[in-house]
Coordinates of C-alpha atoms and ligand atoms in Angstrom, one line a residue:
X287 CA 15.8 22.5 -36.4
X288 CA 17.2 26.0 -35.7
X289 CA 19.1 25.7 -33.0
X290 CA 21.8 28.6 -33.3
X291 CA 21.0 30.2 -29.8
X292 CA 21.3 26.8 -28.3
X293 CA 24.5 26.3 -29.7
X294 CA 25.8 29.7 -29.0
X295 CA 24.8 29.0 -25.4
X296 CA 26.7 25.7 -25.4
X297 CA 29.8 27.2 -26.8
X298 CA 29.8 30.0 -24.1
X299 CA 28.7 27.4 -20.9
X300 CA 31.7 25.2 -22.2
X301 CA 33.9 27.9 -21.1
X302 CA 32.4 28.1 -17.4
X303 CA 31.3 24.9 -16.6
X304 CA 32.5 21.2 -16.9
X305 CA 31.4 19.6 -20.3
X306 CA 28.7 22.9 -20.1
X307 CA 26.7 21.0 -18.4
X308 CA 25.5 21.0 -14.2
X309 CA 25.0 16.9 -14.5
X310 CA 26.1 14.7 -17.1
X311 CA 23.0 13.1 -17.6
X312 CA 22.3 16.5 -19.9
X313 CA 24.8 16.3 -21.9
X314 CA 24.1 14.5 -25.3
X315 CA 27.5 12.1 -25.3
X316 CA 25.6 9.3 -25.1
X317 CA 23.4 10.3 -28.7
X318 CA 25.8 12.7 -30.3
X319 CA 25.2 16.3 -31.2
X320 CA 24.9 19.1 -28.5
X321 CA 22.5 19.6 -25.7
X322 CA 19.8 22.1 -26.4
X323 CA 19.0 25.1 -23.8
X324 CA 15.3 25.8 -22.4
X325 CA 13.7 28.8 -21.1
X326 CA 10.0 27.7 -20.9
X327 CA 7.9 24.7 -20.4
X328 CA 4.4 24.4 -19.8
X329 CA 2.3 21.2 -19.5
X330 CA 3.9 18.6 -21.3
X331 CA 6.1 20.9 -23.7
X332 CA 9.1 22.5 -23.2
X333 CA 10.7 25.5 -25.8
X334 CA 14.0 25.9 -26.6
X335 CA 16.0 29.3 -26.7
X336 CA 15.5 29.3 -30.6
X337 CA 11.7 28.9 -30.1
X338 CA 11.6 24.9 -31.0
X339 CA 8.6 23.3 -29.5
X340 CA 9.2 19.8 -27.9
X341 CA 6.8 17.4 -26.4
X342 CA 8.9 16.6 -23.2
X343 CA 9.3 12.8 -22.0
X344 CA 11.8 13.5 -19.4
X345 CA 9.6 16.0 -17.1
X346 CA 12.8 17.3 -15.6
X347 CA 13.6 13.8 -15.0
X348 CA 10.7 12.9 -12.7
X349 CA 9.4 15.9 -10.6
X350 CA 6.8 17.0 -13.4
X351 CA 4.2 14.6 -12.7
X352 CA 1.5 17.3 -12.9
X353 CA 3.2 19.0 -16.3
X354 CA 5.4 21.6 -16.2
X355 CA 4.7 25.2 -14.6
X356 CA 1.5 23.9 -13.0
X357 CA -0.4 27.0 -12.1
X358 CA -1.1 25.8 -8.6
X359 CA 2.6 25.0 -8.2
X360 CA 3.8 28.3 -9.2
X361 CA 0.8 30.2 -7.1
X362 CA 2.2 28.2 -3.7
X363 CA 6.1 28.8 -4.6
X364 CA 5.3 32.5 -5.1
X365 CA 3.1 32.9 -1.7
X366 CA 6.0 30.9 0.2
X367 CA 8.5 33.4 -1.2
X368 CA 6.7 36.3 -0.1
X369 CA 7.4 35.2 3.4
X370 CA 11.0 34.5 3.1
X371 CA 13.2 31.9 1.1
X372 CA 14.8 30.4 4.1
X373 CA 14.8 30.2 7.5
X374 CA 17.0 27.6 9.3
X375 CA 14.7 27.1 12.0
X376 CA 11.5 25.0 11.8
X377 CA 8.8 26.0 10.0
X378 CA 5.2 24.8 9.8
X379 CA 5.3 24.0 6.3
X380 CA 7.9 20.9 7.3
X381 CA 5.6 19.4 9.7
X382 CA 2.7 19.5 6.8
X383 CA 5.2 17.6 4.7
X384 CA 6.0 15.1 7.2
X385 CA 2.5 14.6 8.2
X386 CA 1.7 14.3 4.5
X387 CA 4.5 11.9 3.7
X388 CA 3.3 9.5 6.2
X389 CA -0.2 9.5 5.5
X390 CA 0.5 8.7 2.1
X391 CA 3.0 5.8 2.4
X392 CA 2.3 3.7 5.4
X393 CA 6.0 2.1 6.2
X394 CA 6.8 5.8 7.0
X395 CA 6.0 6.3 10.6
X396 CA 8.8 9.7 10.6
X397 CA 10.5 11.2 7.8
X398 CA 13.5 13.8 7.6
X399 CA 13.6 16.0 4.7
X400 CA 17.0 16.5 2.5
X401 CA 17.6 18.8 -0.3
X402 CA 17.9 16.2 -2.7
X403 CA 17.8 12.4 -3.3
X404 CA 21.2 11.7 -2.9
X405 CA 21.4 13.4 0.1
X406 CA 18.6 11.1 1.2
X407 CA 19.9 7.8 0.0
X408 CA 23.6 8.5 1.6
X409 CA 21.4 9.2 4.7
X410 CA 19.5 6.1 4.9
X411 CA 22.5 3.9 4.3
X412 CA 24.4 5.5 7.5
X413 CA 21.2 5.2 9.5
X414 CA 20.8 1.7 8.1
X415 CA 24.2 1.1 8.9
X416 CA 24.2 2.9 12.8
X417 CA 20.8 0.9 13.5
X418 CA 22.1 -2.6 13.0
X419 CA 25.7 -1.9 13.9
X420 CA 26.9 -3.5 10.9
X421 CA 28.8 -1.9 7.8
X422 CA 28.3 -4.3 4.6
X423 CA 25.4 -3.1 2.0
X424 CA 23.7 -4.6 -1.1
X425 CA 23.3 -3.2 -3.8
X426 CA 22.0 -4.2 -7.5
X427 CA 24.2 -3.6 -10.8
X428 CA 22.8 -1.0 -12.9
X429 CA 21.0 0.8 -9.9
X430 CA 21.8 4.7 -9.3
X431 CA 21.1 6.0 -5.7
X432 CA 22.5 9.3 -6.2
X433 CA 26.5 10.4 -6.6
X434 CA 27.0 9.2 -2.8
X435 CA 30.8 7.7 -3.0
X436 CA 29.9 4.2 -1.2
X437 CA 26.9 3.6 -3.7
X438 CA 28.7 4.3 -7.1
X439 CA 29.8 0.9 -7.7
X440 CA 28.3 -0.8 -10.8
X441 CA 25.8 2.0 -10.7
X442 CA 23.2 3.4 -13.8
X443 CA 22.2 6.7 -15.0
X444 CA 25.0 9.1 -16.0
X445 CA 27.6 6.5 -14.5
X446 CA 26.5 3.5 -16.9
X447 CA 25.8 6.2 -20.0
X448 CA 29.0 7.5 -20.0
X449 CA 30.5 4.0 -19.0
X450 CA 31.9 4.6 -15.7
X451 CA 29.5 2.6 -13.2
X452 CA 32.8 3.0 -10.6
X453 CA 33.6 6.3 -10.9
X454 CA 37.4 7.9 -10.3
X455 CA 37.6 9.7 -6.9
X456 CA 36.1 6.8 -4.8
X457 CA 38.9 5.2 -2.6
X458 CA 38.5 1.4 -3.1
X459 CA 38.1 1.6 1.1
X460 CA 34.9 3.7 0.9
X461 CA 33.3 0.8 -1.4
X462 CA 34.5 -2.2 0.4
X463 CA 31.5 -2.8 2.3
X464 CA 29.5 -2.4 -0.6
X465 CA 28.6 -5.7 -2.3
X466 CA 26.8 -6.0 -5.6
X467 CA 24.2 -8.3 -7.3
X468 CA 22.4 -8.8 -10.1
X469 CA 18.8 -7.3 -10.2
X470 CA 15.9 -10.1 -10.0
X471 CA 18.3 -12.6 -9.3
X472 CA 17.5 -14.5 -6.1
X473 CA 20.2 -17.0 -5.6
X474 CA 22.8 -14.6 -5.7
X475 CA 21.2 -12.4 -3.0
X476 CA 21.1 -15.7 -0.9
X477 CA 24.6 -16.5 -1.6
X478 CA 25.4 -13.1 -0.3
X479 CA 23.7 -13.6 3.1
X480 CA 25.2 -16.7 3.3
X481 CA 29.0 -15.6 3.0
X482 CA 28.3 -12.7 5.1
X483 CA 26.4 -13.7 8.3
X484 CA 25.3 -11.1 10.8
X485 CA 27.3 -8.5 8.4
X486 CA 25.0 -7.1 6.0
X487 CA 23.2 -3.7 7.2
X488 CA 20.9 -4.0 4.1
X489 CA 19.7 -3.8 1.0
X490 CA 19.2 -0.6 -1.0
X491 CA 17.0 -1.0 -4.2
X492 CA 15.1 0.5 -6.7
X493 CA 11.8 -1.2 -6.5
X494 CA 11.4 -0.6 -10.1
X495 CA 14.9 0.2 -11.3
X496 CA 14.8 3.3 -13.8
X497 CA 18.5 4.0 -14.1
X498 CA 19.3 1.5 -16.9
X499 CA 16.3 2.1 -18.9
X500 CA 13.3 0.4 -17.3
X501 CA 12.6 -3.1 -15.9
X502 CA 10.1 -4.4 -13.7
X503 CA 10.8 -6.7 -10.2
X504 CA 10.1 -10.5 -11.2
X505 CA 6.8 -11.6 -9.4
X506 CA 7.9 -12.2 -6.1
X507 CA 11.1 -10.5 -5.9
X508 CA 10.4 -7.7 -4.2
X509 CA 8.8 -9.8 -1.2
X510 CA 11.6 -12.0 -1.3
X511 CA 13.9 -9.4 -0.4
X512 CA 11.5 -8.4 2.3
X513 CA 11.9 -12.0 3.6
X514 CA 15.6 -12.3 3.5
X515 CA 16.5 -9.2 5.2
X516 CA 14.1 -9.5 7.8
X517 CA 15.6 -13.5 8.3
X518 CA 18.7 -11.9 9.0
X519 CA 18.1 -8.5 11.2
X520 CA 19.2 -6.7 7.7
X521 CA 16.8 -3.6 6.9
X522 CA 15.5 -3.3 3.5
X523 CA 15.6 0.2 2.0
X524 CA 13.3 1.2 -1.1
X525 CA 14.7 3.9 -2.9
X526 CA 11.7 5.7 -4.1
X527 CA 13.1 8.9 -5.7
X528 CA 11.8 8.1 -9.2
X529 CA 9.1 5.6 -8.2
X530 CA 7.4 7.5 -4.8
X531 CA 4.1 9.2 -5.3
X532 CA 4.5 8.3 -9.2
X533 CA 3.6 4.5 -9.6
X534 CA 1.1 5.4 -6.7
X535 CA -0.1 7.4 -4.3
X536 CA 2.2 5.6 -1.6
X537 CA 4.7 4.6 -4.5
X538 CA 6.2 1.0 -5.7
X539 CA 5.6 -0.2 -2.1
X540 CA 1.9 0.8 -2.6
X541 CA 1.6 -0.7 -6.3
X542 CA 3.7 -3.9 -5.1
X543 CA 2.3 -4.5 -1.8
X544 CA 5.9 -5.1 0.0
X545 CA 6.8 -2.8 3.2
X546 CA 10.4 -1.8 3.7
X547 CA 12.1 -0.5 6.6
X548 CA 13.3 2.8 5.2
X549 CA 12.6 4.6 1.7
X550 CA 14.0 7.5 0.3
X551 CA 12.3 10.0 -1.8
X552 CA 12.6 13.1 -4.0
X553 CA 11.5 14.6 -7.4
X554 CA 7.4 14.7 -7.2
X555 CA 8.0 15.5 -3.3
X556 CA 9.8 18.9 -4.6
X557 CA 7.4 19.6 -7.2
X558 CA 10.5 20.9 -9.2
X559 CA 12.6 22.6 -6.4
X560 CA 15.3 20.5 -4.8
X561 CA 14.0 18.0 -2.3
X562 CA 14.7 14.5 -1.2
X563 CA 13.4 12.8 2.1
X564 CA 14.1 9.5 3.8
X565 CA 11.7 7.8 6.1
X566 CA 10.0 4.4 7.7
X567 CA 10.2 2.5 10.7
X568 CA 10.0 5.2 13.9
X569 CA 12.6 3.1 15.9
X570 CA 15.1 3.2 13.5
X571 CA 14.6 7.1 12.2
X572 CA 14.6 8.0 15.9
X573 CA 18.5 6.8 15.5
X574 CA 18.7 10.4 14.3
X575 CA 20.6 13.2 15.8
X576 CA 19.5 15.0 17.5
X577 CA 17.9 11.9 19.2
X578 CA 20.0 8.9 18.3
X579 CA 23.9 8.7 17.7
X580 CA 24.0 9.0 13.5
X581 CA 24.5 12.4 12.7
X582 CA 22.4 14.0 9.6
X583 CA 22.1 17.5 8.5
X584 CA 21.2 20.2 6.2
X585 CA 20.9 23.8 6.1
X586 CA 18.2 23.8 3.4
X587 CA 16.5 20.7 4.9
X588 CA 12.5 21.7 4.8
X589 CA 13.6 24.6 2.9
X590 CA 9.9 26.3 2.9
X591 CA 9.5 27.4 -0.5
X592 CA 10.4 23.6 -1.8
X593 CA 7.9 22.4 0.8
X594 CA 5.6 24.9 -0.4
X595 CA 5.9 23.2 -3.8
X596 CA 6.2 19.9 -3.0
X597 CA 2.9 20.0 -1.0
X598 CA 0.9 22.1 -4.0
X599 CA 2.5 18.6 -6.1
X600 CA 1.1 16.3 -3.5
X601 CA -2.2 17.6 -3.0
X602 CA -3.2 18.3 -6.9
X603 CA -1.5 14.7 -7.5
X604 CA -3.4 12.9 -4.6
X605 CA -7.0 14.5 -4.3
X606 CA -7.7 15.7 -7.8
X607 CA -10.0 14.7 -10.7
X608 CA -7.8 15.0 -13.7
X609 CA -7.9 18.9 -15.3
X610 CA -6.7 18.6 -18.9
X611 CA -9.2 20.0 -21.5
X612 CA -8.5 17.0 -23.4
X613 CA -9.3 14.8 -21.2
X614 CA -13.0 13.6 -21.8
X615 CA -13.1 11.7 -18.3
X616 CA -11.6 15.0 -16.4
X617 CA -14.6 15.6 -14.5
X618 CA -15.6 11.9 -13.5
X619 CA -15.9 11.7 -10.0
X620 CA -12.9 9.2 -8.9
X621 CA -11.2 9.5 -12.0
X622 CA -7.9 10.7 -10.6
X623 CA -4.3 11.4 -11.5
X624 CA -3.1 7.8 -11.0
X625 CA -5.8 6.5 -13.3
X626 CA -4.7 9.2 -16.3
X627 CA -0.8 8.5 -15.9
X628 CA -2.3 4.7 -16.5
X629 CA -3.7 5.4 -19.0
X630 CA -1.8 7.4 -20.6
X631 CA 1.2 4.9 -19.9
X632 CA -1.3 2.5 -21.5
X633 CA -1.7 4.3 -25.0
X634 CA 2.1 4.9 -25.3
X635 CA 2.8 1.8 -24.9
X636 CA 0.4 0.2 -27.4
X637 CA 1.2 2.8 -29.5
X638 CA 5.0 2.0 -29.5
X639 CA 4.4 -2.0 -29.6
X640 CA 2.3 -1.4 -33.1
X641 CA 4.7 1.0 -34.4
X642 CA 7.7 -1.2 -33.7
X643 CA 6.1 -4.1 -35.1
X644 CA 5.0 -2.3 -38.1
X645 CA 8.8 -1.3 -39.2
X646 CA 9.9 -4.4 -38.3
X647 CA 12.2 -3.2 -35.5
X648 CA 12.5 -5.7 -32.6
X649 CA 12.0 -3.5 -29.7
X650 CA 11.7 -4.1 -26.2
X651 CA 8.9 -1.6 -24.5
X652 CA 9.0 -1.9 -20.8
X653 CA 6.5 0.0 -18.5
X654 CA 5.8 0.7 -15.3
X655 CA 2.6 3.2 -15.1
X656 CA 3.7 6.6 -16.2
X657 CA 7.6 5.5 -16.5
X658 CA 8.9 3.5 -19.7
X659 CA 11.9 2.5 -21.6
X660 CA 12.2 1.1 -25.4
X661 CA 15.2 -1.1 -25.6
X662 CA 16.2 -2.2 -29.7
X663 CA 16.5 -5.7 -28.7
X664 CA 13.7 -8.7 -28.5
X665 CA 13.8 -8.9 -25.2
X666 CA 13.0 -9.6 -22.4
X667 CA 15.0 -7.3 -20.3
X668 CA 15.0 -8.0 -16.7
X669 CA 17.9 -6.3 -15.7
X670 CA 20.9 -4.1 -16.6
X671 CA 22.7 -7.4 -18.2
X672 CA 20.0 -7.5 -20.8
X673 CA 19.6 -3.7 -21.0
X674 CA 23.5 -3.6 -22.3
X675 CA 22.1 -5.8 -25.2
X676 CA 20.4 -3.2 -26.5
X677 CA 21.4 -1.8 -29.9
X678 CA 22.5 1.8 -29.1
X679 CA 23.0 2.7 -32.3
X680 CA 19.4 2.5 -33.1
X681 CA 18.7 4.5 -30.0
X682 CA 20.8 7.1 -31.4
X683 CA 18.9 7.1 -34.5
X684 CA 15.6 7.2 -32.7
X685 CA 16.6 9.9 -30.4
X686 CA 17.6 12.4 -33.1
X687 CA 14.8 11.3 -35.3
X688 CA 11.7 12.0 -32.4
X689 CA 13.9 15.2 -31.8
X690 CA 13.7 16.3 -35.5
X691 CA 9.7 15.4 -34.8
X692 CA 9.1 17.8 -31.9
X693 CA 9.8 15.1 -29.3
X694 CA 12.3 14.8 -26.7
X695 CA 13.3 11.6 -24.7
X696 CA 16.3 11.2 -22.3
X697 CA 19.5 11.8 -24.1
X698 CA 20.3 8.0 -22.9
X699 CA 19.1 4.1 -23.3
X700 CA 19.8 4.3 -19.9
X701 CA 17.0 6.6 -18.8
X702 CA 13.2 6.0 -18.0
X703 CA 10.8 8.2 -19.6
X704 CA 8.1 10.2 -17.7
X705 CA 4.6 11.3 -18.8
X706 CA 2.5 13.4 -16.7
X707 CA -1.0 14.0 -16.2
X708 CA -0.5 17.2 -18.5
X709 CA 0.1 14.9 -21.5
X710 CA -2.6 14.6 -23.6
X711 CA -4.1 11.6 -26.0
X712 CA -3.3 14.2 -28.9
X713 CA 0.4 14.2 -27.4
X714 CA 0.5 10.6 -27.1
X715 CA -0.7 9.9 -30.7
X716 CA 1.7 12.7 -32.1
X717 CA 4.6 10.5 -30.7
X718 CA 3.1 7.6 -32.0
X719 CA 2.8 8.9 -35.5
X720 CA 6.6 10.3 -35.2
X721 CA 8.2 6.9 -33.8
X722 CA 6.6 5.2 -36.5
X723 CA 8.0 7.4 -39.0
X724 CA 11.6 7.2 -37.4
X725 CA 11.6 3.7 -37.0
X726 CA 10.8 3.3 -40.5
X727 CA 13.9 4.5 -41.3
X728 CA 15.8 2.7 -38.7
Ligands
LIG13 N1 18.1 10.8 -11.3 C1 18.2 11.4 -12.9 C2 17.9 10.3 -13.8 N2 19.0 8.8 -13.7 C3 19.0 11.9 -13.3 C4 19.4 13.5 -12.7 C5 20.7 13.8 -12.7 O1 21.4 13.0 -12.6 O2 20.9 14.8 -13.3

């Protein structure tokens, strides 16, 4: 594959940007080689600056749930921009957005917008501490809640990929109140509560962790987290930055029928623009300034263009029948975006499992709706310790093999893949054929 222009740009980028990237997960360090540069994206495809076309399973790390450059989002952004890019004063769209989030996620009675998922998680933690008047927070090994100082402990995503789950530059004092537990382990959480009576402000958890690949909660695990927090006067915070509006219109909490006290969001609610949000029970949210004593702020929070993009994404996602010409059920009444995502996910899962079996390569393919990850191990994979056993040399070869076949996965074993409603059955068939070919060479 010709990558001459990408290589030139990367050489230039290295001179001015640390590592040549504005977020480490974009670097190819874990898989070898250099990242390519993209200047166009549409539907399920991205095109690099050398003109190579790729089927994209990164989907800008989750936001592009309708595929790239969806016409309704583009139109909403253009029309909002005509009226001004930022006011720093309340605007009508942020009210519409807040109302829409509360309608779609019943546990959220009030919500505040931020500009990123990191800010949302940082603010939710501060709010939980302020509300409960306790300092300690439980997080899970391999979960990633953005690059918040106190949460960069045994963190997933790039921190795990690059072997820095505890970042340099974070004073020990900033993390002394963060307690780490293994995910899916009931006894570990019980023991932490027993050893820290009346000290735990809350648990923050990705209900379906997607930052060490992807693994699912064991039956009853999320319910257990809800019960134990309630029993101890602590708060349960679902980090739904990835799963929110993706696993269902009401997120993982709808899919698994568990009600957290607070939730954090991002990605899908921005439609590709920089947005985060956190929300939950009204009496907790009212602890925020200017009503309450917990300070939280943001110049661009509720930005009108970002709100317009996010609202268009939610509107299209939560109210439409599928649009793709390749989708034979597209115009059937009641066949909604989440059914399309589920069908596409199931097609990919079945195809990948078959391909791995035929090639005789041990693969554990975890999937929840339109999020997925294949680990090169017989499995099962229930937590980060299991995920770490995956054969990463095989992943590297698989990643590059697929890239050469025109299929782009995240350049790390420790990230989730994302499917959009724009991925057609034909895209998925092509992906599976490519995977089968590459797997036979491993
Ligand atoms: N939250 C994204 C998935 N792990 C990564 C985005 C980034 O760090 O750039």
